[in-house]
CSV table of C-alpha atoms and ligand atoms in Angstrom, one decimal:
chain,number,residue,atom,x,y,z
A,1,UNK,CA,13.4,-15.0,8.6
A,2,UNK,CA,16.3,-14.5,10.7
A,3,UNK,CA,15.9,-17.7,12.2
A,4,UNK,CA,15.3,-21.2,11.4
A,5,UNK,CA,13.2,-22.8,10.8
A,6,UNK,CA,11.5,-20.1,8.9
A,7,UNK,CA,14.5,-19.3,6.9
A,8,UNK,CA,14.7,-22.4,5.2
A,9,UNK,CA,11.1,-22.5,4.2
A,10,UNK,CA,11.2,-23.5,0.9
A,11,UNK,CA,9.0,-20.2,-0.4
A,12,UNK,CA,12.4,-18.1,1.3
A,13,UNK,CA,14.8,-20.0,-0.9
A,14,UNK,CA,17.6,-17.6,-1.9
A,15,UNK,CA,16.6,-14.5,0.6
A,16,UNK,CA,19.6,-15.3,2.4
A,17,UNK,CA,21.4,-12.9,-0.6
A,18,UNK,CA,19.4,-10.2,0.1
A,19,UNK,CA,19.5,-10.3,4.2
A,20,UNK,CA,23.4,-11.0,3.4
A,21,UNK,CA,23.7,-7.9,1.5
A,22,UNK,CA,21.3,-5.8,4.3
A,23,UNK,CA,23.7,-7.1,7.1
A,24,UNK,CA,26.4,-4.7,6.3
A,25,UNK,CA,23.9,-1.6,6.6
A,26,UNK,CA,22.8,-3.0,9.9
A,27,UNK,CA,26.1,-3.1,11.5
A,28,UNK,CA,26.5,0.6,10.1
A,29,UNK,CA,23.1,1.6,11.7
A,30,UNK,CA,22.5,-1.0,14.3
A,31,UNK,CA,19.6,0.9,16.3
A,32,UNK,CA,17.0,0.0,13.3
A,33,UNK,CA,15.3,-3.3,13.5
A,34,UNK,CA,15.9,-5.9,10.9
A,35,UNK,CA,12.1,-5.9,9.9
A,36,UNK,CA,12.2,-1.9,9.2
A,37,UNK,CA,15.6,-2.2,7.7
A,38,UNK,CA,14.3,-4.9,5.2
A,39,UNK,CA,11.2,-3.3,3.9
A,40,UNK,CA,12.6,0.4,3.9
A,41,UNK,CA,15.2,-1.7,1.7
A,42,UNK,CA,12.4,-2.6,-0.4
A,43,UNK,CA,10.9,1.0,-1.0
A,44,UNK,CA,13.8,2.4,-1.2
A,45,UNK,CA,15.2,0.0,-4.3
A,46,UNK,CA,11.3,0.3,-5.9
A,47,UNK,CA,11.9,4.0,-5.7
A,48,UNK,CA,15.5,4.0,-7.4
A,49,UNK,CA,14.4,1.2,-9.8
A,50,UNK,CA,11.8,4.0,-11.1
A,51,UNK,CA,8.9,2.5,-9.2
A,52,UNK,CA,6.0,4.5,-7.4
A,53,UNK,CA,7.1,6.2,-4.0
A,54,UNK,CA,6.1,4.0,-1.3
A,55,UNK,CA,4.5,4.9,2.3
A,56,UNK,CA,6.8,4.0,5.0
A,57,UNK,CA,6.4,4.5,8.7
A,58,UNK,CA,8.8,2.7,11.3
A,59,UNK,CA,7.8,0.0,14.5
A,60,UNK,CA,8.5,-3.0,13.4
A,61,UNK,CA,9.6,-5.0,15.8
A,62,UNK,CA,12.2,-8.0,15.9
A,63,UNK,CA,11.1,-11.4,16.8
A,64,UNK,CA,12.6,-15.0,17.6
A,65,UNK,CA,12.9,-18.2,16.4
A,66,UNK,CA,9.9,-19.4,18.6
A,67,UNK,CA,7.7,-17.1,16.9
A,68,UNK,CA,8.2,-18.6,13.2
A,69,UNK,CA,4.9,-18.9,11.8
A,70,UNK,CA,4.2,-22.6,10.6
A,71,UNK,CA,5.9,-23.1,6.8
A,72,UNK,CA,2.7,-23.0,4.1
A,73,UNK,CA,2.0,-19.2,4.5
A,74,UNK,CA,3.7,-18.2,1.6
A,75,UNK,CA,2.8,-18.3,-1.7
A,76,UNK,CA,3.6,-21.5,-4.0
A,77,UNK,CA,4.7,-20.5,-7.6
A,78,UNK,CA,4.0,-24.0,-8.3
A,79,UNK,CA,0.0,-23.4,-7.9
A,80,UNK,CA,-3.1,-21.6,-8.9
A,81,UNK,CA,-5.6,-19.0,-8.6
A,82,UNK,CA,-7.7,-21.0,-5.9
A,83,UNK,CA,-3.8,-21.4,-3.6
A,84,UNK,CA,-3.3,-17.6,-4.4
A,85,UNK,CA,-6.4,-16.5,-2.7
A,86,UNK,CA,-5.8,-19.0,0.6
A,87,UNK,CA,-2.8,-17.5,1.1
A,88,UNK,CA,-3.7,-13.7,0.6
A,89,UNK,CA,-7.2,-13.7,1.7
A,90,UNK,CA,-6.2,-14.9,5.1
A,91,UNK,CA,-4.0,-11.9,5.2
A,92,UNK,CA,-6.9,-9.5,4.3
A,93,UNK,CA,-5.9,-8.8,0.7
A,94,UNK,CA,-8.4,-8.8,-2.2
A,95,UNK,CA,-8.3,-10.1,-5.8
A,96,UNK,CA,-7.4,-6.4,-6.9
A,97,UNK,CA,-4.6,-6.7,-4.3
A,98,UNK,CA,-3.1,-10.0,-5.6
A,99,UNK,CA,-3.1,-8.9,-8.9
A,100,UNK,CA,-1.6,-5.4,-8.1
A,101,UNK,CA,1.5,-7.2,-6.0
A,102,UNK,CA,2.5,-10.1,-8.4
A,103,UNK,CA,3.3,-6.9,-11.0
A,104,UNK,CA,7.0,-7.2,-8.5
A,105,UNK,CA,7.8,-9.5,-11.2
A,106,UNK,CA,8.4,-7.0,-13.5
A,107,UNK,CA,11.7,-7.2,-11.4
A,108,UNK,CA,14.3,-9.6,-11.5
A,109,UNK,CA,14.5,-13.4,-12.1
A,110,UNK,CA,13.9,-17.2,-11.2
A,111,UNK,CA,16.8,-19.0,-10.2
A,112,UNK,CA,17.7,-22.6,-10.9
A,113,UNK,CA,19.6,-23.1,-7.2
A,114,UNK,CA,17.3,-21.2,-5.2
A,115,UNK,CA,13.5,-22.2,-6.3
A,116,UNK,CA,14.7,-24.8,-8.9
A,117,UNK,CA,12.5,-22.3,-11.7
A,118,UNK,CA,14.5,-20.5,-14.3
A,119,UNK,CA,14.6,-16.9,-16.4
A,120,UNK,CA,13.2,-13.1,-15.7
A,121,UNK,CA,9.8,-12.2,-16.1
A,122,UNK,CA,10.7,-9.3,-18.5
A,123,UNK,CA,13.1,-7.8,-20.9
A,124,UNK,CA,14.1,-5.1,-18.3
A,125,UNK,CA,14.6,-6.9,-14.9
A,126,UNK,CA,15.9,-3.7,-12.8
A,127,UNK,CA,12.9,-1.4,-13.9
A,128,UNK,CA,9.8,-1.2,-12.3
A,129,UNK,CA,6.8,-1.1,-15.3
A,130,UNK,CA,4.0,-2.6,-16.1
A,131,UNK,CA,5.1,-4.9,-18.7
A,132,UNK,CA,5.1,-8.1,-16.7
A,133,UNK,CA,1.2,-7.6,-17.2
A,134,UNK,CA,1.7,-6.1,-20.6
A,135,UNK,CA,3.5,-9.9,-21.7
A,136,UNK,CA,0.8,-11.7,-20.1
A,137,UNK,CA,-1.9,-10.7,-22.0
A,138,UNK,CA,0.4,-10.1,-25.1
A,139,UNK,CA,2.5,-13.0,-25.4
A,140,UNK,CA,1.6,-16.4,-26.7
A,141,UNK,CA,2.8,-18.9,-23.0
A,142,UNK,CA,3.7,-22.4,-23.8
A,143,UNK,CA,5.0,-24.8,-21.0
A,144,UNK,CA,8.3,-24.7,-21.6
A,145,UNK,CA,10.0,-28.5,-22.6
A,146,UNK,CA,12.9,-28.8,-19.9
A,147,UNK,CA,14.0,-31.3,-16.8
A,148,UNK,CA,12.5,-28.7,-14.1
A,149,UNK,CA,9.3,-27.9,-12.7
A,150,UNK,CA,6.5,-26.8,-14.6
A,151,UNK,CA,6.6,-23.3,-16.0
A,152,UNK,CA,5.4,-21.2,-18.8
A,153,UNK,CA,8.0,-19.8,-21.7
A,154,UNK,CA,7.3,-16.8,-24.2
A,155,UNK,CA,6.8,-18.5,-27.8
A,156,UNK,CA,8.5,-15.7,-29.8
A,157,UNK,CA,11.6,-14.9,-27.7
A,158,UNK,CA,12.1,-18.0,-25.6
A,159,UNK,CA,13.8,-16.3,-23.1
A,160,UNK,CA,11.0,-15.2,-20.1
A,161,UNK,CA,8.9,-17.1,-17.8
A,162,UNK,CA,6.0,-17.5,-16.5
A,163,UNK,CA,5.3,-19.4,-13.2
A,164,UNK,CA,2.3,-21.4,-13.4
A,165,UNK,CA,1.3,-18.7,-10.3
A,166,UNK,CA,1.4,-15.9,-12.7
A,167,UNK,CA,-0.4,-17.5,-15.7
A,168,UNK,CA,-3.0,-17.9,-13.3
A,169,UNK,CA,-3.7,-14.4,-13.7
A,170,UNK,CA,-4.7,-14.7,-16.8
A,171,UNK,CA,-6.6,-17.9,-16.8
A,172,UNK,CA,-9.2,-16.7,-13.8
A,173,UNK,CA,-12.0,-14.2,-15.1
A,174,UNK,CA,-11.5,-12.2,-11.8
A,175,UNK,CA,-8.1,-11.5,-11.9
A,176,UNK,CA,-7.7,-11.2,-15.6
A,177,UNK,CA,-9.6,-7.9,-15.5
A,178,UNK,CA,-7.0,-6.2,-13.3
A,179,UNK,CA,-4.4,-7.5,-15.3
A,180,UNK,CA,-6.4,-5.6,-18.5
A,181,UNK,CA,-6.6,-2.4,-16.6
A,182,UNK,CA,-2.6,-2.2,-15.5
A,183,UNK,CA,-1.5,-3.5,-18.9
A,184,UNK,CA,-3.1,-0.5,-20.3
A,185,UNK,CA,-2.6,1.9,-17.6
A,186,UNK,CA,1.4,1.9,-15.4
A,187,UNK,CA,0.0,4.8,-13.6
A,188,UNK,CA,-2.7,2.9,-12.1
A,189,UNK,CA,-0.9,-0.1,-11.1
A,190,UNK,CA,1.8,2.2,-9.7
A,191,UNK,CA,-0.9,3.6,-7.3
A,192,UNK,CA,-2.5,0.5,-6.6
A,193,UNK,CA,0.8,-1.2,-5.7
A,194,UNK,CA,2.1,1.5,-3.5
A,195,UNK,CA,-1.3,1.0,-1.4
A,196,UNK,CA,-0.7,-2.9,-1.5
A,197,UNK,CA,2.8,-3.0,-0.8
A,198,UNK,CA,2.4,-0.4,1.8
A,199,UNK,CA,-0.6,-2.2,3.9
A,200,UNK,CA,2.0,-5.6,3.5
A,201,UNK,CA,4.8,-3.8,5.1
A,202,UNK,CA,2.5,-3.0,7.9
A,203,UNK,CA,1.1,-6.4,8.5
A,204,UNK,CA,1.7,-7.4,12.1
A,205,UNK,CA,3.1,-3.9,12.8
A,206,UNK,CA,1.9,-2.8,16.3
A,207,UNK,CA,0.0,0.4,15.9
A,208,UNK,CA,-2.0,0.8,19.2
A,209,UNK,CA,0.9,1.8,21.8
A,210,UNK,CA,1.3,5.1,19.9
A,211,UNK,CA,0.3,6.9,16.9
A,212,UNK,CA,3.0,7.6,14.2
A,213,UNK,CA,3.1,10.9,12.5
A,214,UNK,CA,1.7,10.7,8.9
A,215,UNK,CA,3.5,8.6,6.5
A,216,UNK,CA,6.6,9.7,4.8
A,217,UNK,CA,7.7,9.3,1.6
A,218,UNK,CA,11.6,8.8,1.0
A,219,UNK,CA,12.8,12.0,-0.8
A,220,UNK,CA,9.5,14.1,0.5
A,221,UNK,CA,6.7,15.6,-1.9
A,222,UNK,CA,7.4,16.5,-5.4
B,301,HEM,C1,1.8,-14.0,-5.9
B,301,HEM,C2,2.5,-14.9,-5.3
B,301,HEM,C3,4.0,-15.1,-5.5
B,301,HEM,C4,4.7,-16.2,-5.9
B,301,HEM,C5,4.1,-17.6,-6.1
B,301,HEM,C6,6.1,-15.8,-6.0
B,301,HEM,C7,7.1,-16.7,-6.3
B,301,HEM,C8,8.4,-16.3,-6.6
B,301,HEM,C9,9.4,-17.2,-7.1
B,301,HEM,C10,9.3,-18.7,-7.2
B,301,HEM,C11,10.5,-16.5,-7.3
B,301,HEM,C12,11.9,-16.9,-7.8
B,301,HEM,C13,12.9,-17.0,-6.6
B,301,HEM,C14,14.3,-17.5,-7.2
B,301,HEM,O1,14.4,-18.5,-7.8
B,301,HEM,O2,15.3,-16.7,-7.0
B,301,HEM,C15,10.2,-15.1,-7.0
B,301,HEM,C16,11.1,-14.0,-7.2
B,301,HEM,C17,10.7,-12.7,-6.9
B,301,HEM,N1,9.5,-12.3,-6.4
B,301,HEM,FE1,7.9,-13.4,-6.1
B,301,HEM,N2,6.2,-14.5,-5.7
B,301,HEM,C18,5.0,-14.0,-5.4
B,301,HEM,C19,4.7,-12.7,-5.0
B,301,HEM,C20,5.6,-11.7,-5.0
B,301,HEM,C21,5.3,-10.4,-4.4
B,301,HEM,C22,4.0,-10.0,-3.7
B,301,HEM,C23,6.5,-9.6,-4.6
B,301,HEM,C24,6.8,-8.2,-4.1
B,301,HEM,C25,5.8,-7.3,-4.0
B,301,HEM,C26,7.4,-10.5,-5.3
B,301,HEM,C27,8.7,-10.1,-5.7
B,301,HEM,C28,9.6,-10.9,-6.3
B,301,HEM,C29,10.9,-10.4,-6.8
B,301,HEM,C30,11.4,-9.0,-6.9
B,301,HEM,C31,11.6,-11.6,-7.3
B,301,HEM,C32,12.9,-11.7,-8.0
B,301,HEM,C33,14.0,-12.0,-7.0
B,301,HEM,C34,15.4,-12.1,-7.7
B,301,HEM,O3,15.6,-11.5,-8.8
B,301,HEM,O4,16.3,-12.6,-7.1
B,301,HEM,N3,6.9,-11.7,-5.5
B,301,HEM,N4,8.9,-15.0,-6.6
């Protein structure tokens, strides 16, 4: 992503905030890779957003422009249940898994300029909970009647979202009962999550040159 063309595939849109805001931290420390700097970002901001503590070990390493992997890897809020498991089945995850990582969108909001959808997921944007899973099952979705691209609005407030990505979740039998079981039960999800997220930090990390103490966990044990 530091590169095109992978930074201007169209499922990146509107990273280039984040990596803009990360940029000043790497010149501060610049002996940390870019890939390690980003998702130790990520733990650390599910952590202070009151999110599960995260396993996070060091190695990955930087790569080029020639290395991009070919645009269509990433998820497509756009799509449905069937695209959802192309996409993470070829990168090992499971239904369980899926389910488990789309609760991120507890956390912030669409954007109109970046992936042309619109509104937060939740009432609370900057906490991590369970309640994107919680208004799933809860709410009552209607597609919302607007010039953008098809997505789902909450009939009594009007004012969340759902992509057509996440109703999927609800509409497929196999995914619909994890949803049940982390609507009902945050401590769950949170350890489920912290395995998923953890294993997709990993992905592609090189593990066989050497052997990494055990995982640590910002701020230690409790
Ligand atoms: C399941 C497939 C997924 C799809 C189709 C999807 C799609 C999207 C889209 C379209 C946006 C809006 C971007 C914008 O307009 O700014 C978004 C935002 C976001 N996604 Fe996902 N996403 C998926 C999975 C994930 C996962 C696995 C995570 C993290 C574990 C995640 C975390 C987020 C967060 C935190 C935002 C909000 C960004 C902001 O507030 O600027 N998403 N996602």
């Amino acid at each position: 992503m530091r590169f095109e063309p992978e930074s201007l595939h169209g499922a990146n849109a509107g990273l280039q905030v984040a990596r803009g805001i990360m940029e000043g931290i790497k010149q501060e420390f610049p002996w940390i890779s870019y890939g390690d700097l980003w998702t130790l970002g990520g733990v650390c901001a599910i952590q202070e957003m009151g999110g599960p503590k995260i396993p996070w070990r060091p190695g990955r390493i930087d790569g080029f422009a020639s290395q991009a992997t070919p645009d269509g890897r990433l998820p497509d809020g756009a799509q449905g249940a069937q695209h959802l498991r192309n996409i993470f089945y070829r990168m090992g995850f499971s239904d369980q898994e899926i389910v488990a990582l789309s609760g991120a969108h507890a956390l912030g909001r669409c954007h109109r300029d970046r992936s042309g959808f619109d509104g937060p997921w939740t009432f609370s944007p900057v906490t991590v909970s369970n309640e994107y899973f919680r208004l799933l099952l809860e709410e009552k979705w209607v597609w919302r009647k607007w010039d953008g691209p098809k997505q789902l609005q909450d009939k009594t407030t009007k004012t969340l979202m759902m992509l057509p990505s996440d109703y999927s979740l609800v509409e497929d039998k196999n995914f619909k009962k994890y949803v049940q079981v982390y609507a009902k039960d945050q401590d769950k999800w949170f350890e489920d999550f912290s395995k998923a997220i953890s294993t997709l930090f990993e992905l592609g990390v090189p593990r066989t040159q050497f052997v990494a103490s055990e995982p640590w966990v910002m701020g230690g044990e409790e």
